[in-house]
Amino acid sequence: PLPRGYQIKSNDAWCAMFVSAIGIKLGISDIILPEVSCYYMLEAYKKIDRFKDKSYHATIGDLIFYDWDLNKRPNHVGIILNYSNNIYTVLEGNKNKQVSTRDISSDYKYILGFATPNYEIAQKDVSDWASIYWTRAKLAGIIDGTRPKDACTREEVITILGRLNLL
Protein backbone atom coordinates (compact mmCIF):
# COMPACT_ATOMS: atom_id res chain seq x y z
CA PRO A 1 0.00 0.00 0.00
CA LEU A 2 1.02 3.57 -0.56
CA PRO A 3 -0.24 5.61 2.40
CA ARG A 4 -1.25 9.05 1.15
CA GLY A 5 -0.04 7.89 -2.29
CA TYR A 6 3.60 8.34 -1.23
CA GLN A 7 6.16 6.21 -3.04
CA ILE A 8 8.87 5.07 -0.63
CA LYS A 9 12.43 6.16 -1.49
CA SER A 10 15.62 4.30 -0.63
CA ASN A 11 16.91 7.15 1.54
CA ASP A 12 13.71 7.51 3.63
CA ALA A 13 13.76 6.81 7.35
CA TRP A 14 12.02 3.46 7.65
CA CYS A 15 10.92 2.95 11.26
CA ALA A 16 7.23 3.62 10.46
CA MET A 17 7.51 1.46 7.34
CA PHE A 18 8.87 -1.37 9.50
CA VAL A 19 5.96 -1.14 11.94
CA SER A 20 3.54 -0.98 8.98
CA ALA A 21 5.15 -4.01 7.34
CA ILE A 22 4.57 -6.02 10.52
CA GLY A 23 0.88 -5.11 10.47
CA ILE A 24 0.61 -5.98 6.78
CA LYS A 25 2.47 -9.29 7.24
CA LEU A 26 0.18 -10.24 10.13
CA GLY A 27 -2.90 -9.32 8.11
CA ILE A 28 -3.93 -6.63 10.59
CA SER A 29 -3.28 -3.42 8.66
CA ASP A 30 -6.68 -2.24 9.88
CA ILE A 31 -5.26 -2.43 13.43
CA ILE A 32 -1.58 -1.51 12.98
CA LEU A 33 -2.25 1.38 10.64
CA PRO A 34 0.15 1.46 7.67
CA GLU A 35 2.09 4.66 7.18
CA VAL A 36 5.58 5.63 6.03
CA SER A 37 5.81 8.69 8.27
CA CYS A 38 5.88 8.75 12.06
CA TYR A 39 3.98 12.04 12.03
CA TYR A 40 1.16 10.75 9.83
CA MET A 41 1.05 7.42 11.67
CA LEU A 42 0.58 9.26 14.97
CA GLU A 43 -2.10 11.48 13.39
CA ALA A 44 -3.95 8.39 12.11
CA TYR A 45 -4.11 6.98 15.64
CA LYS A 46 -5.24 10.36 17.00
CA LYS A 47 -8.11 10.38 14.48
CA ILE A 48 -9.46 7.13 15.91
CA ASP A 49 -8.78 8.14 19.52
CA ARG A 50 -6.07 5.49 19.99
CA PHE A 51 -3.18 7.80 20.95
CA LYS A 52 -2.14 8.31 24.59
CA ASP A 53 0.36 10.77 26.02
CA LYS A 54 3.52 9.69 27.82
CA SER A 55 1.72 9.39 31.17
CA TYR A 56 -0.06 6.27 29.86
CA HIS A 57 1.32 2.91 31.01
CA ALA A 58 1.92 1.10 27.70
CA THR A 59 1.43 -2.63 27.28
CA ILE A 60 2.85 -5.25 24.94
CA GLY A 61 1.91 -4.51 21.34
CA ASP A 62 1.43 -0.78 21.85
CA LEU A 63 3.43 1.53 19.60
CA ILE A 64 5.81 4.01 21.18
CA PHE A 65 6.59 7.33 19.53
CA TYR A 66 9.81 9.19 20.31
CA ASP A 67 10.47 12.93 20.06
CA TRP A 68 14.26 13.30 19.80
CA ASP A 69 13.99 17.09 19.30
CA LEU A 70 11.55 17.63 22.19
CA ASN A 71 9.30 19.67 19.87
CA LYS A 72 6.12 17.57 20.30
CA ARG A 73 6.56 15.94 16.86
CA PRO A 74 7.41 12.24 16.46
CA ASN A 75 10.79 11.29 15.00
CA HIS A 76 10.78 7.54 15.56
CA VAL A 77 8.39 4.67 16.34
CA GLY A 78 8.68 1.13 17.68
CA ILE A 79 6.57 -1.68 19.14
CA ILE A 80 6.52 -2.50 22.86
CA LEU A 81 7.65 -6.12 23.33
CA ASN A 82 7.86 -6.22 27.10
CA TYR A 83 7.54 -4.18 30.27
CA SER A 84 9.27 -5.09 33.52
CA ASN A 85 10.62 -3.07 36.46
CA ASN A 86 9.76 0.26 34.75
CA ILE A 87 11.70 -0.75 31.62
CA TYR A 88 10.13 -1.05 28.17
CA THR A 89 11.74 -3.37 25.64
CA VAL A 90 10.97 -1.95 22.20
CA LEU A 91 11.35 -3.52 18.74
CA GLU A 92 12.45 -0.88 16.26
CA GLY A 93 13.23 -0.67 12.59
CA ASN A 94 15.89 1.80 11.47
CA LYS A 95 17.66 1.83 14.82
CA ASN A 96 21.20 2.48 13.63
CA LYS A 97 19.98 1.41 10.16
CA GLN A 98 18.92 -2.05 11.34
CA VAL A 99 16.14 -3.88 13.18
CA SER A 100 16.98 -4.01 16.85
CA THR A 101 15.56 -3.72 20.34
CA ARG A 102 15.97 -0.90 22.80
CA ASP A 103 15.46 -0.99 26.57
CA ILE A 104 14.26 2.32 27.97
CA SER A 105 12.91 3.58 31.24
CA SER A 106 9.20 4.37 31.34
CA ASP A 107 10.14 7.96 32.27
CA TYR A 108 12.57 8.37 29.34
CA LYS A 109 12.37 12.04 28.40
CA TYR A 110 12.15 11.37 24.64
CA ILE A 111 8.88 9.41 24.85
CA LEU A 112 6.20 11.46 23.10
CA GLY A 113 3.39 8.98 23.64
CA PHE A 114 1.82 5.70 22.62
CA ALA A 115 -0.59 4.37 20.03
CA THR A 116 -2.86 1.61 21.27
CA PRO A 117 -3.82 -0.64 18.36
CA ASN A 118 -7.16 -2.33 18.96
CA TYR A 119 -5.96 -5.93 18.93
CA GLU A 120 -9.24 -7.07 20.49
CA ILE A 121 -10.80 -6.83 17.03
CA ALA A 122 -8.35 -9.43 15.69
CA GLN A 123 -8.49 -11.56 18.83
CA LYS A 124 -12.23 -11.97 19.12
CA ASP A 125 -11.83 -15.74 19.25
CA VAL A 126 -8.70 -15.85 21.43
CA SER A 127 -9.25 -16.83 25.05
CA ASP A 128 -8.35 -14.21 27.66
CA TRP A 129 -5.70 -16.47 29.18
CA ALA A 130 -3.94 -16.80 25.80
CA SER A 131 -4.30 -13.27 24.40
CA ILE A 132 -0.95 -11.85 25.56
CA TYR A 133 0.97 -14.81 24.11
CA TRP A 134 -1.14 -14.73 20.96
CA THR A 135 -0.13 -11.10 20.41
CA ARG A 136 3.54 -11.80 21.18
CA ALA A 137 3.59 -14.75 18.77
CA LYS A 138 2.00 -12.68 15.99
CA LEU A 139 4.46 -9.82 16.50
CA ALA A 140 7.38 -12.25 16.49
CA GLY A 141 6.18 -13.87 13.26
CA ILE A 142 5.75 -17.25 14.93
CA ILE A 143 2.08 -17.53 13.91
CA ASP A 144 0.01 -15.83 11.24
CA GLY A 145 -2.70 -14.72 13.67
CA THR A 146 -5.57 -16.71 12.20
CA ARG A 147 -7.63 -19.65 13.49
CA PRO A 148 -6.93 -19.39 17.26
CA LYS A 149 -9.17 -22.33 18.16
CA ASP A 150 -8.13 -24.69 15.35
CA ALA A 151 -5.90 -27.70 15.87
CA CYS A 152 -2.33 -27.43 14.58
CA THR A 153 -1.13 -29.64 11.79
CA ARG A 154 2.27 -31.32 12.07
CA GLU A 155 3.41 -29.01 9.29
CA GLU A 156 2.43 -25.97 11.37
CA VAL A 157 4.10 -27.30 14.51
CA ILE A 158 7.35 -27.87 12.58
CA THR A 159 7.13 -24.35 11.13
CA ILE A 160 6.58 -22.83 14.59
CA LEU A 161 9.54 -24.77 15.97
CA GLY A 162 11.64 -23.58 13.03
CA ARG A 163 10.63 -19.95 13.58
CA LEU A 164 11.67 -20.34 17.20
CA ASN A 165 15.06 -21.63 15.98
CA LEU A 166 14.48 -24.94 17.75
CA LEU A 167 15.13 -27.00 14.60
Coordinates of N, CA and C in Angstrom, one line a residue:
P1 N 0.8 -1.2 0.0 CA 0.0 0.0 0.0 C 0.9 1.3 0.0
L2 N 0.3 2.3 -0.5 CA 1.0 3.6 -0.6 C 0.2 4.6 0.3
P3 N 0.5 4.6 1.6 CA -0.2 5.6 2.4 C -0.1 7.0 1.8
R4 N -1.2 7.7 1.7 CA -1.3 9.1 1.1 C -0.7 9.1 -0.3
G5 N -0.6 7.9 -0.9 CA 0.0 7.9 -2.3 C 1.5 8.1 -2.4
Y6 N 2.2 8.1 -1.3 CA 3.6 8.3 -1.2 C 4.4 7.1 -1.7
Q7 N 5.3 7.3 -2.6 CA 6.2 6.2 -3.0 C 7.4 6.2 -2.2
I8 N 7.7 5.2 -1.5 CA 8.9 5.1 -0.6 C 10.2 5.2 -1.4
K9 N 11.1 6.0 -0.9 CA 12.4 6.2 -1.5 C 13.5 5.4 -0.7
S10 N 14.6 5.1 -1.3 CA 15.6 4.3 -0.6 C 16.3 5.1 0.5
N11 N 16.2 6.4 0.5 CA 16.9 7.2 1.5 C 15.9 7.6 2.6
D12 N 14.7 7.2 2.6 CA 13.7 7.5 3.6 C 14.0 6.8 4.9
A13 N 13.7 7.5 6.1 CA 13.8 6.8 7.3 C 12.7 5.7 7.3
W14 N 12.9 4.6 7.9 CA 12.0 3.5 7.6 C 11.4 2.8 8.9
C15 N 11.5 3.5 10.0 CA 10.9 2.9 11.3 C 9.4 2.8 11.1
A16 N 8.7 3.8 10.6 CA 7.2 3.6 10.5 C 6.9 2.6 9.4
M17 N 7.7 2.5 8.4 CA 7.5 1.5 7.3 C 7.7 0.1 7.9
F18 N 8.6 -0.1 8.8 CA 8.9 -1.4 9.5 C 7.7 -1.8 10.3
V19 N 7.2 -0.9 11.1 CA 6.0 -1.1 11.9 C 4.8 -1.5 11.0
S20 N 4.6 -0.7 9.9 CA 3.5 -1.0 9.0 C 3.7 -2.4 8.3
A21 N 4.9 -2.7 8.0 CA 5.1 -4.0 7.3 C 4.8 -5.1 8.3
I22 N 5.0 -5.0 9.6 CA 4.6 -6.0 10.5 C 3.1 -6.2 10.5
G23 N 2.3 -5.1 10.5 CA 0.9 -5.1 10.5 C 0.4 -5.8 9.2
I24 N 1.0 -5.4 8.1 CA 0.6 -6.0 6.8 C 0.9 -7.5 6.8
K25 N 2.1 -7.9 7.2 CA 2.5 -9.3 7.2 C 1.5 -10.1 8.1
L26 N 1.1 -9.5 9.2 CA 0.2 -10.2 10.1 C -1.3 -10.2 9.7
G27 N -1.5 -9.4 8.6 CA -2.9 -9.3 8.1 C -3.8 -8.4 9.0
I28 N -3.2 -7.5 9.7 CA -3.9 -6.6 10.6 C -3.6 -5.2 10.3
S29 N -3.6 -4.8 9.0 CA -3.3 -3.4 8.7 C -4.5 -2.5 9.0
D30 N -5.6 -3.1 9.4 CA -6.7 -2.2 9.9 C -6.5 -2.0 11.4
I31 N -5.5 -2.6 12.0 CA -5.3 -2.4 13.4 C -3.9 -1.7 13.6
I32 N -2.9 -2.2 13.0 CA -1.6 -1.5 13.0 C -1.6 -0.7 11.7
L33 N -1.9 0.6 11.8 CA -2.3 1.4 10.6 C -1.0 1.7 9.8
P34 N -1.0 1.3 8.5 CA 0.1 1.5 7.7 C 0.4 2.9 7.3
E35 N 1.7 3.3 7.5 CA 2.1 4.7 7.2 C 3.6 4.7 7.1
V36 N 4.1 5.5 6.2 CA 5.6 5.6 6.0 C 6.2 6.8 6.8
S37 N 5.4 7.5 7.5 CA 5.8 8.7 8.3 C 5.4 8.6 9.7
C38 N 6.3 8.8 10.6 CA 5.9 8.8 12.1 C 4.8 9.8 12.4
Y39 N 5.0 11.0 11.8 CA 4.0 12.0 12.0 C 2.6 11.6 11.6
Y40 N 2.5 11.1 10.3 CA 1.2 10.7 9.8 C 0.6 9.5 10.5
M41 N 1.5 8.6 10.9 CA 1.0 7.4 11.7 C 0.4 7.9 13.0
L42 N 1.1 8.7 13.7 CA 0.6 9.3 15.0 C -0.8 10.0 14.7
E43 N -0.8 10.8 13.7 CA -2.1 11.5 13.4 C -3.2 10.5 13.1
A44 N -2.9 9.4 12.4 CA -3.9 8.4 12.1 C -4.5 7.8 13.4
Y45 N -3.6 7.5 14.4 CA -4.1 7.0 15.6 C -4.9 8.0 16.4
K46 N -4.5 9.3 16.3 CA -5.2 10.4 17.0 C -6.7 10.4 16.4
K47 N -6.8 10.3 15.1 CA -8.1 10.4 14.5 C -9.1 9.3 15.0
I48 N -8.6 8.2 15.4 CA -9.5 7.1 15.9 C -9.4 7.0 17.4
D49 N -8.9 8.1 18.1 CA -8.8 8.1 19.5 C -8.0 7.0 20.1
R50 N -6.9 6.6 19.5 CA -6.1 5.5 20.0 C -4.7 6.0 20.3
F51 N -4.5 7.3 20.6 CA -3.2 7.8 21.0 C -3.2 8.3 22.4
K52 N -2.2 7.9 23.2 CA -2.1 8.3 24.6 C -0.8 9.1 24.8
D53 N -0.9 10.0 25.7 CA 0.4 10.8 26.0 C 1.3 9.9 26.8
K54 N 2.5 10.5 27.2 CA 3.5 9.7 27.8 C 3.2 9.3 29.2
S55 N 2.1 9.8 29.8 CA 1.7 9.4 31.2 C 1.0 8.0 31.2
Y56 N 0.6 7.6 30.0 CA -0.1 6.3 29.9 C 0.9 5.1 30.1
H57 N 0.5 4.1 30.8 CA 1.3 2.9 31.0 C 1.1 2.0 29.8
A58 N 2.0 1.9 28.9 CA 1.9 1.1 27.7 C 2.0 -0.4 28.0
T59 N 1.4 -1.2 27.1 CA 1.4 -2.6 27.3 C 2.0 -3.2 26.0
I60 N 2.3 -4.5 26.1 CA 2.9 -5.3 24.9 C 2.0 -5.1 23.7
G61 N 2.6 -4.7 22.6 CA 1.9 -4.5 21.3 C 1.6 -3.1 21.1
D62 N 1.6 -2.2 22.1 CA 1.4 -0.8 21.8 C 2.6 -0.2 21.0
L63 N 2.4 0.9 20.3 CA 3.4 1.5 19.6 C 3.9 2.7 20.4
I64 N 5.2 2.9 20.4 CA 5.8 4.0 21.2 C 6.4 5.0 20.2
F65 N 6.1 6.3 20.4 CA 6.6 7.3 19.5 C 7.6 8.1 20.3
Y66 N 8.7 8.4 19.7 CA 9.8 9.2 20.3 C 9.8 10.6 19.7
D67 N 10.3 11.5 20.5 CA 10.5 12.9 20.1 C 11.9 13.3 20.4
W68 N 12.8 13.0 19.5 CA 14.3 13.3 19.8 C 14.5 14.8 20.0
D69 N 13.8 15.6 19.3 CA 14.0 17.1 19.3 C 13.2 17.8 20.4
L70 N 12.4 17.1 21.1 CA 11.5 17.6 22.2 C 10.7 18.8 21.7
N71 N 10.1 18.6 20.5 CA 9.3 19.7 19.9 C 7.9 19.2 19.7
K72 N 7.5 18.1 20.3 CA 6.1 17.6 20.3 C 5.8 17.0 18.9
R73 N 6.8 16.6 18.1 CA 6.6 15.9 16.9 C 7.3 14.6 16.9
P74 N 6.7 13.5 16.4 CA 7.4 12.2 16.5 C 8.5 12.1 15.4
N75 N 9.7 11.5 15.9 CA 10.8 11.3 15.0 C 11.1 9.8 14.8
H76 N 10.5 9.0 15.6 CA 10.8 7.5 15.6 C 9.6 6.8 16.2
V77 N 9.5 5.5 15.8 CA 8.4 4.7 16.3 C 8.9 3.2 16.5
G78 N 8.4 2.5 17.5 CA 8.7 1.1 17.7 C 7.5 0.4 18.3
I79 N 7.6 -0.9 18.6 CA 6.6 -1.7 19.1 C 7.0 -2.2 20.5
I80 N 6.2 -2.0 21.5 CA 6.5 -2.5 22.9 C 6.5 -4.0 22.9
L81 N 7.6 -4.7 23.2 CA 7.6 -6.1 23.3 C 7.5 -6.6 24.8
N82 N 7.9 -5.8 25.7 CA 7.9 -6.2 27.1 C 7.9 -5.0 28.0
Y83 N 7.4 -5.2 29.2 CA 7.5 -4.2 30.3 C 7.8 -4.9 31.6
S84 N 8.9 -4.5 32.2 CA 9.3 -5.1 33.5 C 10.1 -4.1 34.3
N85 N 9.8 -3.9 35.6 CA 10.6 -3.1 36.5 C 10.8 -1.7 35.9
N86 N 9.7 -1.1 35.3 CA 9.8 0.3 34.8 C 10.6 0.4 33.5
I87 N 10.9 -0.8 32.8 CA 11.7 -0.8 31.6 C 10.8 -1.3 30.5
Y88 N 10.8 -0.6 29.4 CA 10.1 -1.0 28.2 C 11.2 -1.7 27.3
T89 N 10.9 -2.8 26.7 CA 11.7 -3.4 25.6 C 11.0 -3.1 24.4
V90 N 11.6 -2.4 23.4 CA 11.0 -2.0 22.2 C 11.7 -2.5 21.0
L91 N 10.9 -3.1 20.0 CA 11.4 -3.5 18.7 C 11.3 -2.3 17.8
E92 N 12.4 -2.0 17.1 CA 12.4 -0.9 16.3 C 13.1 -1.2 14.9
G93 N 12.6 -0.7 13.9 CA 13.2 -0.7 12.6 C 14.0 0.6 12.4
N94 N 15.1 0.6 11.7 CA 15.9 1.8 11.5 C 16.5 2.3 12.7
K95 N 16.8 1.4 13.7 CA 17.7 1.8 14.8 C 19.1 1.6 14.4
N96 N 19.8 2.6 14.2 CA 21.2 2.5 13.6 C 21.2 1.7 12.3
K97 N 20.1 2.0 11.5 CA 20.0 1.4 10.2 C 19.8 -0.1 10.2
Q98 N 19.2 -0.6 11.3 CA 18.9 -2.1 11.3 C 17.7 -2.3 12.2
V99 N 17.2 -3.5 12.2 CA 16.1 -3.9 13.2 C 16.8 -4.3 14.5
S100 N 16.3 -3.7 15.6 CA 17.0 -4.0 16.8 C 16.0 -3.7 18.0
T101 N 16.4 -4.1 19.2 CA 15.6 -3.7 20.3 C 16.3 -2.6 21.1
R102 N 15.5 -2.0 21.9 CA 16.0 -0.9 22.8 C 15.3 -1.1 24.1
D103 N 16.0 -1.0 25.2 CA 15.5 -1.0 26.6 C 15.5 0.4 27.1
I104 N 14.3 1.0 27.5 CA 14.3 2.3 28.0 C 13.4 2.4 29.2
S105 N 13.7 3.3 30.0 CA 12.9 3.6 31.2 C 11.6 4.2 30.9
S106 N 10.5 3.8 31.6 CA 9.2 4.4 31.3 C 9.1 5.9 31.5
D107 N 10.1 6.5 32.1 CA 10.1 8.0 32.3 C 11.2 8.6 31.3
Y108 N 11.6 7.9 30.3 CA 12.6 8.4 29.3 C 12.1 9.7 28.7
K109 N 12.9 10.7 28.8 CA 12.4 12.0 28.4 C 12.0 12.2 26.9
Y110 N 12.4 11.3 26.1 CA 12.2 11.4 24.6 C 10.9 10.6 24.2
I111 N 10.2 10.0 25.2 CA 8.9 9.4 24.8 C 7.8 10.5 24.6
L112 N 7.3 10.5 23.4 CA 6.2 11.5 23.1 C 4.9 10.9 23.5
G113 N 4.6 9.6 23.3 CA 3.4 9.0 23.6 C 3.3 7.6 23.0
F114 N 2.0 7.1 23.0 CA 1.8 5.7 22.6 C 0.6 5.6 21.8
A115 N 0.6 4.8 20.8 CA -0.6 4.4 20.0 C -1.0 3.0 20.6
T116 N -2.3 2.8 20.7 CA -2.9 1.6 21.3 C -3.7 0.9 20.2
P117 N -3.1 0.1 19.4 CA -3.8 -0.6 18.4 C -4.9 -1.5 19.0
N118 N -6.0 -1.6 18.4 CA -7.2 -2.3 19.0 C -7.1 -3.8 18.6
Y119 N -6.2 -4.5 19.2 CA -6.0 -5.9 18.9 C -7.2 -6.8 19.3
E120 N -8.1 -6.3 20.1 CA -9.2 -7.1 20.5 C -10.1 -7.4 19.3
I121 N -10.1 -6.6 18.3 CA -10.8 -6.8 17.0 C -10.3 -8.1 16.4
A122 N -9.0 -8.3 16.3 CA -8.3 -9.4 15.7 C -8.4 -10.7 16.6
Q123 N -8.6 -10.5 17.9 CA -8.5 -11.6 18.8 C -9.9 -12.0 19.3
K124 N -10.9 -11.7 18.6 CA -12.2 -12.0 19.1 C -12.5 -13.4 19.5
D125 N -11.7 -14.3 18.9 CA -11.8 -15.7 19.3 C -10.7 -16.3 20.2
V126 N -9.8 -15.4 20.6 CA -8.7 -15.8 21.4 C -9.1 -15.8 22.9
S127 N -8.9 -16.8 23.6 CA -9.2 -16.8 25.1 C -8.4 -15.8 25.8
D128 N -9.0 -15.2 26.9 CA -8.4 -14.2 27.7 C -7.0 -14.7 28.2
W129 N -6.9 -15.9 28.6 CA -5.7 -16.5 29.2 C -4.6 -16.6 28.1
A130 N -4.9 -16.6 26.9 CA -3.9 -16.8 25.8 C -3.6 -15.5 25.0
S131 N -4.4 -14.5 25.3 CA -4.3 -13.3 24.4 C -2.9 -12.6 24.4
I132 N -2.3 -12.5 25.5 CA -0.9 -11.8 25.6 C 0.1 -12.6 24.8
Y133 N 0.0 -14.0 24.9 CA 1.0 -14.8 24.1 C 0.6 -14.9 22.6
W134 N -0.7 -14.8 22.4 CA -1.1 -14.7 21.0 C -0.6 -13.5 20.3
T135 N -0.7 -12.3 21.0 CA -0.1 -11.1 20.4 C 1.4 -11.2 20.3
R136 N 2.1 -11.7 21.3 CA 3.5 -11.8 21.2 C 3.9 -12.7 20.0
A137 N 3.2 -13.8 19.8 CA 3.6 -14.8 18.8 C 3.3 -14.1 17.4
K138 N 2.3 -13.4 17.3 CA 2.0 -12.7 16.0 C 3.1 -11.7 15.7
L139 N 3.4 -10.8 16.7 CA 4.5 -9.8 16.5 C 5.8 -10.4 16.2
A140 N 6.1 -11.6 16.7 CA 7.4 -12.3 16.5 C 7.4 -13.0 15.2
G141 N 6.2 -13.1 14.5 CA 6.2 -13.9 13.3 C 6.1 -15.4 13.4
I142 N 5.8 -15.8 14.7 CA 5.7 -17.3 14.9 C 4.5 -17.9 14.4
I143 N 3.4 -17.1 14.5 CA 2.1 -17.5 13.9 C 1.5 -16.5 13.0
D144 N 0.6 -16.8 12.2 CA 0.0 -15.8 11.2 C -1.2 -15.1 11.8
G145 N -1.6 -15.4 13.0 CA -2.7 -14.7 13.7 C -4.1 -15.2 13.3
T146 N -4.2 -16.2 12.6 CA -5.6 -16.7 12.2 C -5.9 -18.0 12.9
R147 N -7.1 -18.4 13.0 CA -7.6 -19.7 13.5 C -7.2 -20.0 14.9
P148 N -7.4 -19.1 15.9 CA -6.9 -19.4 17.3 C -7.4 -20.7 17.9
K149 N -8.6 -21.1 17.5 CA -9.2 -22.3 18.2 C -9.0 -23.6 17.4
D150 N -8.3 -23.5 16.2 CA -8.1 -24.7 15.3 C -7.0 -25.5 15.9
A151 N -7.0 -26.8 15.6 CA -5.9 -27.7 15.9 C -4.7 -27.4 14.9
C152 N -3.5 -27.6 15.4 CA -2.3 -27.4 14.6 C -2.0 -28.7 13.8
T153 N -1.6 -28.5 12.6 CA -1.1 -29.6 11.8 C 0.3 -29.9 12.2
R154 N 0.8 -31.0 11.8 CA 2.3 -31.3 12.1 C 3.1 -30.3 11.3
E155 N 2.7 -30.0 10.1 CA 3.4 -29.0 9.3 C 3.5 -27.7 10.0
E156 N 2.4 -27.2 10.6 CA 2.4 -26.0 11.4 C 3.3 -26.0 12.6
V157 N 3.3 -27.1 13.3 CA 4.1 -27.3 14.5 C 5.6 -27.2 14.1
I158 N 6.0 -27.9 13.0 CA 7.3 -27.9 12.6 C 7.7 -26.5 12.2
T159 N 6.8 -25.7 11.5 CA 7.1 -24.3 11.1 C 7.3 -23.5 12.3
I160 N 6.5 -23.6 13.4 CA 6.6 -22.8 14.6 C 7.9 -23.1 15.3
L161 N 8.3 -24.4 15.4 CA 9.5 -24.8 16.0 C 10.7 -24.2 15.2
G162 N 10.6 -24.2 13.9 CA 11.6 -23.6 13.0 C 11.8 -22.1 13.2
R163 N 10.6 -21.4 13.4 CA 10.6 -19.9 13.6 C 11.2 -19.6 15.0
L164 N 11.1 -20.5 15.9 CA 11.7 -20.3 17.2 C 13.1 -20.8 17.2
N165 N 13.7 -21.2 16.1 CA 15.1 -21.6 16.0 C 15.3 -22.8 16.9
L166 N 14.3 -23.7 17.0 CA 14.5 -24.9 17.7 C 14.8 -26.1 16.8
L167 N 14.8 -25.9 15.6 CA 15.1 -27.0 14.6 C 16.4 -26.6 13.8

